[in-house]
Amino acid sequence: MESAVKYDAIVIGAGPGGYPAGIRLGQAGKKVLVIEKEKIGGVCLNVGCIPSKSIIQAAKTYEKASHADKMGISVAGVKLDVGKMMTWKDEVVTKLTTGVKGLLKAAGAEVMVGEARFETANRLVVKTADGDKRVEAGSIIIASGSRPIAIPGFAFDGKRILDSTGGLALREVPGRMIVIGGGYIGLELGIAWAKLGSKVAVVEATAGLLPGNDPELVDVVARKIKKLGIEVHLEAKALGWEEAGGKARVKIATKAGEQTLDADTVLVCVGRRPNSEDLGLDKIGVTVERGFVKVDKKQRTNVPGVYAIGDVAGQPMLAHKATREGEVAAEVICGHKAEFDVRCIPAVIFVDPEIATAGLSEVEAKAQGLAVKVGKFPFLALGRAISTTETDGFCKIIADARTDQVLGVGIVGSGATDLISEAALAIEMGALLRDLSLTIHPHPTLGEVMMETAHVALGEPLHIPRR
Ligand code: NAI
C-alpha cells in the first residue's frame, strides 16, 4: 500500500451528519476528505427520510384523488402505477443526492467511495474498488450512521421479509402486509401502503402505538388508522414465520394466546442500531456504550482528534440532530467555541395526521416537578383547516405556570411537521405564551394554531368558548 495521503480533516460517512460537516470544513478552507461506502446522502436521502416522504405524499395524493367528491370533484377510475411511482421517488432522491455532491464539490471537499477503518487514531485504511488506500488527518469525524435491527426468526430476505429499505422499493402493492413494530417507520410506511390499497396489520410489542409519544396525540392517529382498516395488535410479539399457501404465515403471541396472520410481505421496523462495529474503534480505544460512540458536547470522543456525530453518537436518531452535530464538530475542529447546546430537538412523524413535538411533553414536565399551564386548540376551529377538509387533531402548548415560558409543544394535525418549527424557535428563544399570542399570525393559515393555543393557555381563548 502507498504511504498515507494527508488531510486536515476526514469525515467517515456522507449522510445528513457527515456531508454537512464536510461542507463546513471545506468552506473553512480545510483540506477535507469525505469517505462513503455506499451512497452520498446516507440513509436519509437514499433509503430513509426522502424516499419515504415521497411515497407518503404519493399515497396522500392517491387517497385525496379518490375522495374529493365532497368538494364536488369526482375523479373516475383513479389508477395507481407502482412502477411509475417508484421511478418518480428515485428521481426525487437523485435530484437531492446530485445536489449534495455538487455542494461538497463547491465547498472544496474531496469524496472517496470506500469502507474506512481506523489503523491508528489519525490514520485510516479505506477499502475501495481500486484496492486499499491509506489516508490520515489530525481530526477524524465518525458519522457512520445506523442500520435496521433484525429480530430472531425474521431474517431479511428481500422477498417476504423486508426492512425499511425494502418497504420503500416494492414493485407492487402487497395484497396483505404485516408490519412488525408500531413505531416511526412502521406506522409511516404501514399507513402509506394501506392508502395505496394493501390490507395492513401492525404488530406492536408495547401497549400503545408510537411509544414514548404523548398518548393524547397518538390517539388521533390511532383513530385514522382504524378508519383506514389497519388491524392493530398491541402487546403482541412476532415469534416466527413459515411459507404456507403462497403467503408468509406469521405466528404472533398476544395476551389472548398465539395467533397466525397471513401476508404477502412482512415489514420489520423494530428500531435501528448504530454502525460502530466495523471501524476498528476498539483498536484505538474509543469508548463505545451499548453500540453508541460516547461524545461530549463538542462531539469529541475520549480519543483526542476523533469526533462522532449523528446516529452513531446517540439518540435521538434524527437527521436534523445529526446535521447540527456535524456543524458543531466542524466548528470545533476549526478552533471555534462551538457546542451542541440546544433546548429542544423537534421530532416529526409523517403519519396521518402528522405528529410533531418540540421540548417537554406534559408528562415529562410534570415528572420534572414543574407546575404547568396547558392550552389546547383544535384544528376544527381553524378556517384554513376546514377549507382543506383536514380538521382532525389539535395543538397543545405546555408552559411554566409561574413564568409562562413555553416548555413544550405537541401538534397532531395536517401540517404539524411544518408548524413545529415555530415552536422550536419559541423554545430556543425562551419565549413566553404572550410572545406567541401577541405575534400576528396571518389569516387564514394553519399557523394560527400556535397563536390560538397560546391564547387558550393564557385563559383567554378567542375562537373557542372559554371554559
Ligand atoms: P422505533 O423505535 O420508532 O419503533 C420500533 C417499534 O417496534 C417500537 O414501538 C417497539 O416497541 C416495537 N418493537 C420492538 N421489538 C418488537 C417486536 N419484537 N415485536 C413487535 N414490536 C416490536 O423504530 P423505527 O420505527 O424502526 O425507527 C427507527 C428510528 O428511525 C426512529 O426511532 C427515529 O429516530 C428514526 N426515524 C425517524 C423518522 C422521522 O423523523 N420522521 C421516520 C422514521 C424513522
JSON list of N, CA and C and ligand atoms in Angstrom, two decimals, residues 48-49 52-53 56 146-149 151-152 154 164 179-188 202-213 233 235-239 268-273 311 315-320 346-351 355 417, ligand 1:
[
{"chain": "A", "resi": 48, "resn": "GLY", "atom": "N", "xyz": [-34.31, 6.55, 3.32]},
{"chain": "A", "resi": 48, "resn": "GLY", "atom": "CA", "xyz": [-34.97, 6.94, 4.58]},
{"chain": "A", "resi": 48, "resn": "GLY", "atom": "C", "xyz": [-35.94, 8.08, 4.38]},
{"chain": "A", "resi": 49, "resn": "CYS", "atom": "N", "xyz": [-35.61, 9.21, 5.02]},
{"chain": "A", "resi": 49, "resn": "CYS", "atom": "CA", "xyz": [-36.50, 10.38, 5.04]},
{"chain": "A", "resi": 49, "resn": "CYS", "atom": "C", "xyz": [-37.07, 10.73, 3.67]},
{"chain": "A", "resi": 52, "resn": "SER", "atom": "N", "xyz": [-39.15, 7.95, 1.70]},
{"chain": "A", "resi": 52, "resn": "SER", "atom": "CA", "xyz": [-40.38, 7.63, 2.44]},
{"chain": "A", "resi": 52, "resn": "SER", "atom": "C", "xyz": [-41.37, 8.78, 2.34]},
{"chain": "A", "resi": 53, "resn": "LYS", "atom": "N", "xyz": [-40.88, 10.01, 2.42]},
{"chain": "A", "resi": 53, "resn": "LYS", "atom": "CA", "xyz": [-41.81, 11.13, 2.31]},
{"chain": "A", "resi": 53, "resn": "LYS", "atom": "C", "xyz": [-42.39, 11.22, 0.91]},
{"chain": "A", "resi": 56, "resn": "ILE", "atom": "N", "xyz": [-45.10, 8.60, 0.90]},
{"chain": "A", "resi": 56, "resn": "ILE", "atom": "CA", "xyz": [-46.20, 9.06, 1.75]},
{"chain": "A", "resi": 56, "resn": "ILE", "atom": "C", "xyz": [-47.02, 10.13, 1.02]},
{"chain": "A", "resi": 146, "resn": "SER", "atom": "N", "xyz": [-26.57, 4.40, 11.20]},
{"chain": "A", "resi": 146, "resn": "SER", "atom": "CA", "xyz": [-27.21, 3.25, 11.85]},
{"chain": "A", "resi": 146, "resn": "SER", "atom": "C", "xyz": [-27.85, 2.37, 10.80]},
{"chain": "A", "resi": 147, "resn": "ARG", "atom": "N", "xyz": [-28.31, 1.20, 11.22]},
{"chain": "A", "resi": 147, "resn": "ARG", "atom": "CA", "xyz": [-28.96, 0.27, 10.29]},
{"chain": "A", "resi": 147, "resn": "ARG", "atom": "C", "xyz": [-30.15, -0.38, 10.99]},
{"chain": "A", "resi": 148, "resn": "PRO", "atom": "N", "xyz": [-31.09, -0.94, 10.21]},
{"chain": "A", "resi": 148, "resn": "PRO", "atom": "CA", "xyz": [-32.27, -1.55, 10.85]},
{"chain": "A", "resi": 148, "resn": "PRO", "atom": "C", "xyz": [-31.88, -2.76, 11.69]},
{"chain": "A", "resi": 149, "resn": "ILE", "atom": "N", "xyz": [-32.60, -2.92, 12.79]},
{"chain": "A", "resi": 149, "resn": "ILE", "atom": "CA", "xyz": [-32.39, -4.09, 13.66]},
{"chain": "A", "resi": 149, "resn": "ILE", "atom": "C", "xyz": [-33.21, -5.25, 13.08]},
{"chain": "A", "resi": 151, "resn": "ILE", "atom": "N", "xyz": [-34.92, -9.08, 13.87]},
{"chain": "A", "resi": 151, "resn": "ILE", "atom": "CA", "xyz": [-35.34, -9.85, 15.04]},
{"chain": "A", "resi": 151, "resn": "ILE", "atom": "C", "xyz": [-35.26, -11.34, 14.74]},
{"chain": "A", "resi": 152, "resn": "PRO", "atom": "N", "xyz": [-35.06, -12.14, 15.79]},
{"chain": "A", "resi": 152, "resn": "PRO", "atom": "CA", "xyz": [-34.93, -13.58, 15.58]},
{"chain": "A", "resi": 152, "resn": "PRO", "atom": "C", "xyz": [-36.15, -14.14, 14.86]},
{"chain": "A", "resi": 154, "resn": "PHE", "atom": "N", "xyz": [-36.90, -13.67, 11.78]},
{"chain": "A", "resi": 154, "resn": "PHE", "atom": "CA", "xyz": [-37.30, -12.85, 10.64]},
{"chain": "A", "resi": 154, "resn": "PHE", "atom": "C", "xyz": [-36.09, -12.28, 9.91]},
{"chain": "A", "resi": 164, "resn": "SER", "atom": "N", "xyz": [-36.88, -1.45, 6.23]},
{"chain": "A", "resi": 164, "resn": "SER", "atom": "CA", "xyz": [-37.49, -0.23, 5.69]},
{"chain": "A", "resi": 164, "resn": "SER", "atom": "C", "xyz": [-37.03, 0.05, 4.26]},
{"chain": "A", "resi": 179, "resn": "VAL", "atom": "N", "xyz": [-46.81, -5.40, 9.43]},
{"chain": "A", "resi": 179, "resn": "VAL", "atom": "CA", "xyz": [-45.74, -4.51, 9.86]},
{"chain": "A", "resi": 179, "resn": "VAL", "atom": "C", "xyz": [-45.40, -4.88, 11.30]},
{"chain": "A", "resi": 180, "resn": "ILE", "atom": "N", "xyz": [-44.18, -5.32, 11.53]},
{"chain": "A", "resi": 180, "resn": "ILE", "atom": "CA", "xyz": [-43.75, -5.63, 12.90]},
{"chain": "A", "resi": 180, "resn": "ILE", "atom": "C", "xyz": [-43.08, -4.39, 13.46]},
{"chain": "A", "resi": 181, "resn": "GLY", "atom": "N", "xyz": [-43.67, -3.81, 14.51]},
{"chain": "A", "resi": 181, "resn": "GLY", "atom": "CA", "xyz": [-43.16, -2.56, 15.10]},
{"chain": "A", "resi": 181, "resn": "GLY", "atom": "C", "xyz": [-44.07, -1.39, 14.75]},
{"chain": "A", "resi": 182, "resn": "GLY", "atom": "N", "xyz": [-44.76, -0.88, 15.76]},
{"chain": "A", "resi": 182, "resn": "GLY", "atom": "CA", "xyz": [-45.67, 0.26, 15.55]},
{"chain": "A", "resi": 182, "resn": "GLY", "atom": "C", "xyz": [-45.02, 1.56, 15.95]},
{"chain": "A", "resi": 183, "resn": "GLY", "atom": "N", "xyz": [-43.73, 1.73, 15.56]},
{"chain": "A", "resi": 183, "resn": "GLY", "atom": "CA", "xyz": [-43.00, 2.97, 15.85]},
{"chain": "A", "resi": 183, "resn": "GLY", "atom": "C", "xyz": [-43.06, 3.91, 14.66]},
{"chain": "A", "resi": 184, "resn": "TYR", "atom": "N", "xyz": [-42.04, 4.78, 14.56]},
{"chain": "A", "resi": 184, "resn": "TYR", "atom": "CA", "xyz": [-41.98, 5.79, 13.49]},
{"chain": "A", "resi": 184, "resn": "TYR", "atom": "C", "xyz": [-42.11, 5.17, 12.10]},
{"chain": "A", "resi": 185, "resn": "ILE", "atom": "N", "xyz": [-41.16, 4.26, 11.78]},
{"chain": "A", "resi": 185, "resn": "ILE", "atom": "CA", "xyz": [-41.09, 3.76, 10.41]},
{"chain": "A", "resi": 185, "resn": "ILE", "atom": "C", "xyz": [-42.28, 2.85, 10.11]},
{"chain": "A", "resi": 186, "resn": "GLY", "atom": "N", "xyz": [-42.59, 1.96, 11.07]},
{"chain": "A", "resi": 186, "resn": "GLY", "atom": "CA", "xyz": [-43.68, 1.02, 10.84]},
{"chain": "A", "resi": 186, "resn": "GLY", "atom": "C", "xyz": [-44.98, 1.72, 10.52]},
{"chain": "A", "resi": 187, "resn": "LEU", "atom": "N", "xyz": [-45.30, 2.77, 11.27]},
{"chain": "A", "resi": 187, "resn": "LEU", "atom": "CA", "xyz": [-46.58, 3.44, 11.02]},
{"chain": "A", "resi": 187, "resn": "LEU", "atom": "C", "xyz": [-46.53, 4.33, 9.78]},
{"chain": "A", "resi": 188, "resn": "GLU", "atom": "N", "xyz": [-45.41, 5.02, 9.57]},
{"chain": "A", "resi": 188, "resn": "GLU", "atom": "CA", "xyz": [-45.33, 5.87, 8.37]},
{"chain": "A", "resi": 188, "resn": "GLU", "atom": "C", "xyz": [-45.54, 5.01, 7.12]},
{"chain": "A", "resi": 202, "resn": "VAL", "atom": "N", "xyz": [-50.61, -4.28, 11.94]},
{"chain": "A", "resi": 202, "resn": "VAL", "atom": "CA", "xyz": [-49.43, -3.84, 12.69]},
{"chain": "A", "resi": 202, "resn": "VAL", "atom": "C", "xyz": [-49.32, -4.66, 13.97]},
{"chain": "A", "resi": 203, "resn": "VAL", "atom": "N", "xyz": [-48.13, -5.17, 14.22]},
{"chain": "A", "resi": 203, "resn": "VAL", "atom": "CA", "xyz": [-47.87, -5.96, 15.43]},
{"chain": "A", "resi": 203, "resn": "VAL", "atom": "C", "xyz": [-46.90, -5.17, 16.30]},
{"chain": "A", "resi": 204, "resn": "GLU", "atom": "N", "xyz": [-47.36, -4.70, 17.45]},
{"chain": "A", "resi": 204, "resn": "GLU", "atom": "CA", "xyz": [-46.54, -3.84, 18.30]},
{"chain": "A", "resi": 204, "resn": "GLU", "atom": "C", "xyz": [-46.38, -4.48, 19.68]},
{"chain": "A", "resi": 205, "resn": "ALA", "atom": "N", "xyz": [-45.13, -4.51, 20.15]},
{"chain": "A", "resi": 205, "resn": "ALA", "atom": "CA", "xyz": [-44.82, -5.21, 21.41]},
{"chain": "A", "resi": 205, "resn": "ALA", "atom": "C", "xyz": [-45.38, -4.50, 22.64]},
{"chain": "A", "resi": 206, "resn": "THR", "atom": "N", "xyz": [-45.43, -3.17, 22.63]},
{"chain": "A", "resi": 206, "resn": "THR", "atom": "CA", "xyz": [-45.88, -2.45, 23.83]},
{"chain": "A", "resi": 206, "resn": "THR", "atom": "C", "xyz": [-47.40, -2.26, 23.81]},
{"chain": "A", "resi": 207, "resn": "ALA", "atom": "N", "xyz": [-47.90, -1.54, 24.82]},
{"chain": "A", "resi": 207, "resn": "ALA", "atom": "CA", "xyz": [-49.36, -1.39, 24.96]},
{"chain": "A", "resi": 207, "resn": "ALA", "atom": "C", "xyz": [-49.93, -0.27, 24.09]},
{"chain": "A", "resi": 208, "resn": "GLY", "atom": "N", "xyz": [-49.06, 0.46, 23.39]},
{"chain": "A", "resi": 208, "resn": "GLY", "atom": "CA", "xyz": [-49.59, 1.56, 22.56]},
{"chain": "A", "resi": 208, "resn": "GLY", "atom": "C", "xyz": [-48.73, 1.78, 21.33]},
{"chain": "A", "resi": 209, "resn": "LEU", "atom": "N", "xyz": [-49.33, 2.45, 20.33]},
{"chain": "A", "resi": 209, "resn": "LEU", "atom": "CA", "xyz": [-48.57, 2.79, 19.13]},
{"chain": "A", "resi": 209, "resn": "LEU", "atom": "C", "xyz": [-47.63, 3.96, 19.45]},
{"chain": "A", "resi": 210, "resn": "LEU", "atom": "N", "xyz": [-46.61, 4.12, 18.66]},
{"chain": "A", "resi": 210, "resn": "LEU", "atom": "CA", "xyz": [-45.63, 5.21, 18.81]},
{"chain": "A", "resi": 210, "resn": "LEU", "atom": "C", "xyz": [-45.23, 5.43, 20.27]},
{"chain": "A", "resi": 211, "resn": "PRO", "atom": "N", "xyz": [-44.74, 4.36, 20.93]},
{"chain": "A", "resi": 211, "resn": "PRO", "atom": "CA", "xyz": [-44.39, 4.50, 22.34]},
{"chain": "A", "resi": 211, "resn": "PRO", "atom": "C", "xyz": [-43.41, 5.66, 22.56]},
{"chain": "A", "resi": 212, "resn": "GLY", "atom": "N", "xyz": [-43.60, 6.33, 23.70]},
{"chain": "A", "resi": 212, "resn": "GLY", "atom": "CA", "xyz": [-42.72, 7.46, 24.01]},
{"chain": "A", "resi": 212, "resn": "GLY", "atom": "C", "xyz": [-43.35, 8.79, 23.63]},
{"chain": "A", "resi": 213, "resn": "ASN", "atom": "N", "xyz": [-44.41, 8.74, 22.81]},
{"chain": "A", "resi": 213, "resn": "ASN", "atom": "CA", "xyz": [-45.09, 9.98, 22.44]},
{"chain": "A", "resi": 213, "resn": "ASN", "atom": "C", "xyz": [-46.33, 10.19, 23.31]},
{"chain": "A", "resi": 233, "resn": "HIS", "atom": "N", "xyz": [-52.40, -4.97, 16.48]},
{"chain": "A", "resi": 233, "resn": "HIS", "atom": "CA", "xyz": [-52.24, -5.94, 17.57]},
{"chain": "A", "resi": 233, "resn": "HIS", "atom": "C", "xyz": [-51.24, -5.36, 18.56]},
{"chain": "A", "resi": 235, "resn": "GLU", "atom": "N", "xyz": [-49.37, -5.19, 22.47]},
{"chain": "A", "resi": 235, "resn": "GLU", "atom": "CA", "xyz": [-48.81, -6.17, 23.40]},
{"chain": "A", "resi": 235, "resn": "GLU", "atom": "C", "xyz": [-48.69, -7.53, 22.70]},
{"chain": "A", "resi": 236, "resn": "ALA", "atom": "N", "xyz": [-48.21, -7.45, 21.46]},
{"chain": "A", "resi": 236, "resn": "ALA", "atom": "CA", "xyz": [-48.10, -8.65, 20.64]},
{"chain": "A", "resi": 236, "resn": "ALA", "atom": "C", "xyz": [-46.66, -8.78, 20.15]},
{"chain": "A", "resi": 237, "resn": "LYS", "atom": "N", "xyz": [-46.18, -10.00, 20.12]},
{"chain": "A", "resi": 237, "resn": "LYS", "atom": "CA", "xyz": [-44.80, -10.24, 19.68]},
{"chain": "A", "resi": 237, "resn": "LYS", "atom": "C", "xyz": [-44.79, -11.24, 18.54]},
{"chain": "A", "resi": 238, "resn": "ALA", "atom": "N", "xyz": [-44.06, -10.90, 17.52]},
{"chain": "A", "resi": 238, "resn": "ALA", "atom": "CA", "xyz": [-43.96, -11.81, 16.39]},
{"chain": "A", "resi": 238, "resn": "ALA", "atom": "C", "xyz": [-42.95, -12.90, 16.73]},
{"chain": "A", "resi": 239, "resn": "LEU", "atom": "N", "xyz": [-43.36, -14.15, 16.58]},
{"chain": "A", "resi": 239, "resn": "LEU", "atom": "CA", "xyz": [-42.50, -15.26, 17.00]},
{"chain": "A", "resi": 239, "resn": "LEU", "atom": "C", "xyz": [-41.69, -15.86, 15.86]},
{"chain": "A", "resi": 268, "resn": "VAL", "atom": "N", "xyz": [-40.28, -5.41, 8.76]},
{"chain": "A", "resi": 268, "resn": "VAL", "atom": "CA", "xyz": [-39.79, -5.40, 10.15]},
{"chain": "A", "resi": 268, "resn": "VAL", "atom": "C", "xyz": [-39.20, -4.03, 10.45]},
{"chain": "A", "resi": 269, "resn": "CYS", "atom": "N", "xyz": [-39.83, -3.30, 11.38]},
{"chain": "A", "resi": 269, "resn": "CYS", "atom": "CA", "xyz": [-39.38, -1.93, 11.73]},
{"chain": "A", "resi": 269, "resn": "CYS", "atom": "C", "xyz": [-39.34, -1.81, 13.24]},
{"chain": "A", "resi": 270, "resn": "VAL", "atom": "N", "xyz": [-38.36, -2.47, 13.84]},
{"chain": "A", "resi": 270, "resn": "VAL", "atom": "CA", "xyz": [-38.32, -2.52, 15.30]},
{"chain": "A", "resi": 270, "resn": "VAL", "atom": "C", "xyz": [-37.19, -1.68, 15.88]},
{"chain": "A", "resi": 271, "resn": "GLY", "atom": "N", "xyz": [-36.71, -0.73, 15.12]},
{"chain": "A", "resi": 271, "resn": "GLY", "atom": "CA", "xyz": [-35.68, 0.16, 15.61]},
{"chain": "A", "resi": 271, "resn": "GLY", "atom": "C", "xyz": [-34.41, 0.07, 14.79]},
{"chain": "A", "resi": 272, "resn": "ARG", "atom": "N", "xyz": [-33.45, 0.92, 15.14]},
{"chain": "A", "resi": 272, "resn": "ARG", "atom": "CA", "xyz": [-32.20, 0.95, 14.40]},
{"chain": "A", "resi": 272, "resn": "ARG", "atom": "C", "xyz": [-31.02, 0.82, 15.36]},
{"chain": "A", "resi": 273, "resn": "ARG", "atom": "N", "xyz": [-29.91, 0.34, 14.82]},
{"chain": "A", "resi": 273, "resn": "ARG", "atom": "CA", "xyz": [-28.71, 0.09, 15.65]},
{"chain": "A", "resi": 273, "resn": "ARG", "atom": "C", "xyz": [-27.55, 0.89, 15.07]},
{"chain": "A", "resi": 311, "resn": "ASP", "atom": "N", "xyz": [-26.40, 9.39, 14.21]},
{"chain": "A", "resi": 311, "resn": "ASP", "atom": "CA", "xyz": [-26.97, 8.18, 14.83]},
{"chain": "A", "resi": 311, "resn": "ASP", "atom": "C", "xyz": [-25.95, 7.38, 15.63]},
{"chain": "A", "resi": 315, "resn": "GLN", "atom": "N", "xyz": [-28.86, 8.71, 20.71]},
{"chain": "A", "resi": 315, "resn": "GLN", "atom": "CA", "xyz": [-30.24, 9.10, 20.41]},
{"chain": "A", "resi": 315, "resn": "GLN", "atom": "C", "xyz": [-30.41, 10.61, 20.57]},
{"chain": "A", "resi": 316, "resn": "PRO", "atom": "N", "xyz": [-31.45, 11.19, 19.98]},
{"chain": "A", "resi": 316, "resn": "PRO", "atom": "CA", "xyz": [-32.38, 10.57, 19.04]},
{"chain": "A", "resi": 316, "resn": "PRO", "atom": "C", "xyz": [-31.76, 10.43, 17.66]},
{"chain": "A", "resi": 317, "resn": "MET", "atom": "N", "xyz": [-32.13, 9.34, 16.98]},
{"chain": "A", "resi": 317, "resn": "MET", "atom": "CA", "xyz": [-31.57, 9.10, 15.64]},
{"chain": "A", "resi": 317, "resn": "MET", "atom": "C", "xyz": [-32.37, 9.91, 14.63]},
{"chain": "A", "resi": 318, "resn": "LEU", "atom": "N", "xyz": [-32.07, 11.17, 14.55]},
{"chain": "A", "resi": 318, "resn": "LEU", "atom": "CA", "xyz": [-32.81, 12.07, 13.64]},
{"chain": "A", "resi": 318, "resn": "LEU", "atom": "C", "xyz": [-31.82, 12.85, 12.78]},
{"chain": "A", "resi": 319, "resn": "ALA", "atom": "N", "xyz": [-32.18, 12.99, 11.51]},
{"chain": "A", "resi": 319, "resn": "ALA", "atom": "CA", "xyz": [-31.29, 13.65, 10.55]},
{"chain": "A", "resi": 319, "resn": "ALA", "atom": "C", "xyz": [-30.90, 15.06, 11.00]},
{"chain": "A", "resi": 320, "resn": "HIS", "atom": "N", "xyz": [-31.90, 15.82, 11.49]},
{"chain": "A", "resi": 320, "resn": "HIS", "atom": "CA", "xyz": [-31.61, 17.22, 11.82]},
{"chain": "A", "resi": 320, "resn": "HIS", "atom": "C", "xyz": [-30.70, 17.36, 13.04]},
{"chain": "A", "resi": 346, "resn": "PRO", "atom": "N", "xyz": [-36.64, 19.08, 17.81]},
{"chain": "A", "resi": 346, "resn": "PRO", "atom": "CA", "xyz": [-38.01, 18.72, 17.41]},
{"chain": "A", "resi": 346, "resn": "PRO", "atom": "C", "xyz": [-38.05, 17.35, 16.74]},
{"chain": "A", "resi": 347, "resn": "ALA", "atom": "N", "xyz": [-39.21, 16.69, 16.86]},
{"chain": "A", "resi": 347, "resn": "ALA", "atom": "CA", "xyz": [-39.39, 15.39, 16.21]},
{"chain": "A", "resi": 347, "resn": "ALA", "atom": "C", "xyz": [-40.63, 15.45, 15.35]},
{"chain": "A", "resi": 348, "resn": "VAL", "atom": "N", "xyz": [-40.56, 14.85, 14.18]},
{"chain": "A", "resi": 348, "resn": "VAL", "atom": "CA", "xyz": [-41.71, 14.88, 13.26]},
{"chain": "A", "resi": 348, "resn": "VAL", "atom": "C", "xyz": [-42.01, 13.47, 12.78]},
{"chain": "A", "resi": 349, "resn": "ILE", "atom": "N", "xyz": [-43.28, 13.11, 12.81]},
{"chain": "A", "resi": 349, "resn": "ILE", "atom": "CA", "xyz": [-43.67, 11.78, 12.37]},
{"chain": "A", "resi": 349, "resn": "ILE", "atom": "C", "xyz": [-44.73, 11.94, 11.28]},
{"chain": "A", "resi": 350, "resn": "PHE", "atom": "N", "xyz": [-44.41, 11.40, 10.10]},
{"chain": "A", "resi": 350, "resn": "PHE", "atom": "CA", "xyz": [-45.29, 11.60, 8.94]},
{"chain": "A", "resi": 350, "resn": "PHE", "atom": "C", "xyz": [-46.37, 10.53, 8.86]},
{"chain": "A", "resi": 351, "resn": "VAL", "atom": "N", "xyz": [-47.12, 10.43, 9.96]},
{"chain": "A", "resi": 351, "resn": "VAL", "atom": "CA", "xyz": [-48.29, 9.55, 9.99]},
{"chain": "A", "resi": 351, "resn": "VAL", "atom": "C", "xyz": [-49.49, 10.39, 9.56]},
{"chain": "A", "resi": 355, "resn": "ILE", "atom": "N", "xyz": [-47.72, 14.03, 13.32]},
{"chain": "A", "resi": 355, "resn": "ILE", "atom": "CA", "xyz": [-47.42, 14.38, 14.71]},
{"chain": "A", "resi": 355, "resn": "ILE", "atom": "C", "xyz": [-46.08, 15.11, 14.73]},
{"chain": "A", "resi": 417, "resn": "THR", "atom": "N", "xyz": [-45.85, 18.89, 10.87]},
{"chain": "A", "resi": 417, "resn": "THR", "atom": "CA", "xyz": [-44.39, 18.80, 10.71]},
{"chain": "A", "resi": 417, "resn": "THR", "atom": "C", "xyz": [-43.77, 20.12, 10.26]},
{"chain": "B", "resi": 1, "resn": "NAI", "atom": "P1", "xyz": [-38.94, 2.95, 16.69]},
{"chain": "B", "resi": 1, "resn": "NAI", "atom": "O1", "xyz": [-38.09, 2.81, 17.88]},
{"chain": "B", "resi": 1, "resn": "NAI", "atom": "O2", "xyz": [-39.60, 4.22, 16.38]},
{"chain": "B", "resi": 1, "resn": "NAI", "atom": "O3", "xyz": [-40.11, 1.86, 16.78]},
{"chain": "B", "resi": 1, "resn": "NAI", "atom": "C1", "xyz": [-39.88, 0.50, 16.92]},
{"chain": "B", "resi": 1, "resn": "NAI", "atom": "C2", "xyz": [-41.15, -0.14, 17.48]},
{"chain": "B", "resi": 1, "resn": "NAI", "atom": "O4", "xyz": [-41.03, -1.54, 17.43]},
{"chain": "B", "resi": 1, "resn": "NAI", "atom": "C3", "xyz": [-41.40, 0.24, 18.93]},
{"chain": "B", "resi": 1, "resn": "NAI", "atom": "O5", "xyz": [-42.72, 0.66, 19.03]},
{"chain": "B", "resi": 1, "resn": "NAI", "atom": "C4", "xyz": [-41.17, -1.09, 19.67]},
{"chain": "B", "resi": 1, "resn": "NAI", "atom": "O6", "xyz": [-41.99, -1.22, 20.81]},
{"chain": "B", "resi": 1, "resn": "NAI", "atom": "C5", "xyz": [-41.54, -2.11, 18.62]},
{"chain": "B", "resi": 1, "resn": "NAI", "atom": "N1", "xyz": [-40.91, -3.42, 18.75]},
{"chain": "B", "resi": 1, "resn": "NAI", "atom": "C6", "xyz": [-39.62, -3.71, 19.09]},
{"chain": "B", "resi": 1, "resn": "NAI", "atom": "N2", "xyz": [-39.42, -5.05, 19.04]},
{"chain": "B", "resi": 1, "resn": "NAI", "atom": "C7", "xyz": [-40.59, -5.61, 18.65]},
{"chain": "B", "resi": 1, "resn": "NAI", "atom": "C8", "xyz": [-41.01, -6.95, 18.41]},
{"chain": "B", "resi": 1, "resn": "NAI", "atom": "N3", "xyz": [-40.17, -7.98, 18.53]},
{"chain": "B", "resi": 1, "resn": "NAI", "atom": "N4", "xyz": [-42.30, -7.18, 18.04]},
{"chain": "B", "resi": 1, "resn": "NAI", "atom": "C9", "xyz": [-43.15, -6.12, 17.89]},
{"chain": "B", "resi": 1, "resn": "NAI", "atom": "N5", "xyz": [-42.79, -4.84, 18.10]},
{"chain": "B", "resi": 1, "resn": "NAI", "atom": "C10", "xyz": [-41.54, -4.58, 18.47]},
{"chain": "B", "resi": 1, "resn": "NAI", "atom": "O7", "xyz": [-38.05, 2.39, 15.49]},
{"chain": "B", "resi": 1, "resn": "NAI", "atom": "P2", "xyz": [-38.23, 2.52, 13.92]},
{"chain": "B", "resi": 1, "resn": "NAI", "atom": "O8", "xyz": [-39.64, 2.76, 13.56]},
{"chain": "B", "resi": 1, "resn": "NAI", "atom": "O9", "xyz": [-37.56, 1.32, 13.34]},
{"chain": "B", "resi": 1, "resn": "NAI", "atom": "O10", "xyz": [-37.40, 3.80, 13.58]},
{"chain": "B", "resi": 1, "resn": "NAI", "atom": "C11", "xyz": [-36.04, 3.90, 13.97]},
{"chain": "B", "resi": 1, "resn": "NAI", "atom": "C12", "xyz": [-35.65, 5.31, 14.19]},
{"chain": "B", "resi": 1, "resn": "NAI", "atom": "O11", "xyz": [-35.54, 5.97, 12.95]},
{"chain": "B", "resi": 1, "resn": "NAI", "atom": "C13", "xyz": [-36.66, 6.12, 14.99]},
{"chain": "B", "resi": 1, "resn": "NAI", "atom": "O12", "xyz": [-36.53, 5.98, 16.36]},
{"chain": "B", "resi": 1, "resn": "NAI", "atom": "C14", "xyz": [-36.32, 7.52, 14.54]},
{"chain": "B", "resi": 1, "resn": "NAI", "atom": "O13", "xyz": [-35.29, 8.01, 15.32]},
{"chain": "B", "resi": 1, "resn": "NAI", "atom": "C15", "xyz": [-35.86, 7.33, 13.11]},
{"chain": "B", "resi": 1, "resn": "NAI", "atom": "N6", "xyz": [-36.93, 7.71, 12.18]},
{"chain": "B", "resi": 1, "resn": "NAI", "atom": "C16", "xyz": [-37.38, 8.98, 12.16]},
{"chain": "B", "resi": 1, "resn": "NAI", "atom": "C17", "xyz": [-38.40, 9.37, 11.32]},
{"chain": "B", "resi": 1, "resn": "NAI", "atom": "C18", "xyz": [-38.87, 10.76, 11.33]},
{"chain": "B", "resi": 1, "resn": "NAI", "atom": "O14", "xyz": [-38.21, 11.61, 11.91]},
{"chain": "B", "resi": 1, "resn": "NAI", "atom": "N7", "xyz": [-40.00, 11.08, 10.73]},
{"chain": "B", "resi": 1, "resn": "NAI", "atom": "C19", "xyz": [-39.04, 8.41, 10.42]},
{"chain": "B", "resi": 1, "resn": "NAI", "atom": "C20", "xyz": [-38.51, 7.11, 10.52]},
{"chain": "B", "resi": 1, "resn": "NAI", "atom": "C21", "xyz": [-37.50, 6.80, 11.38]}
]
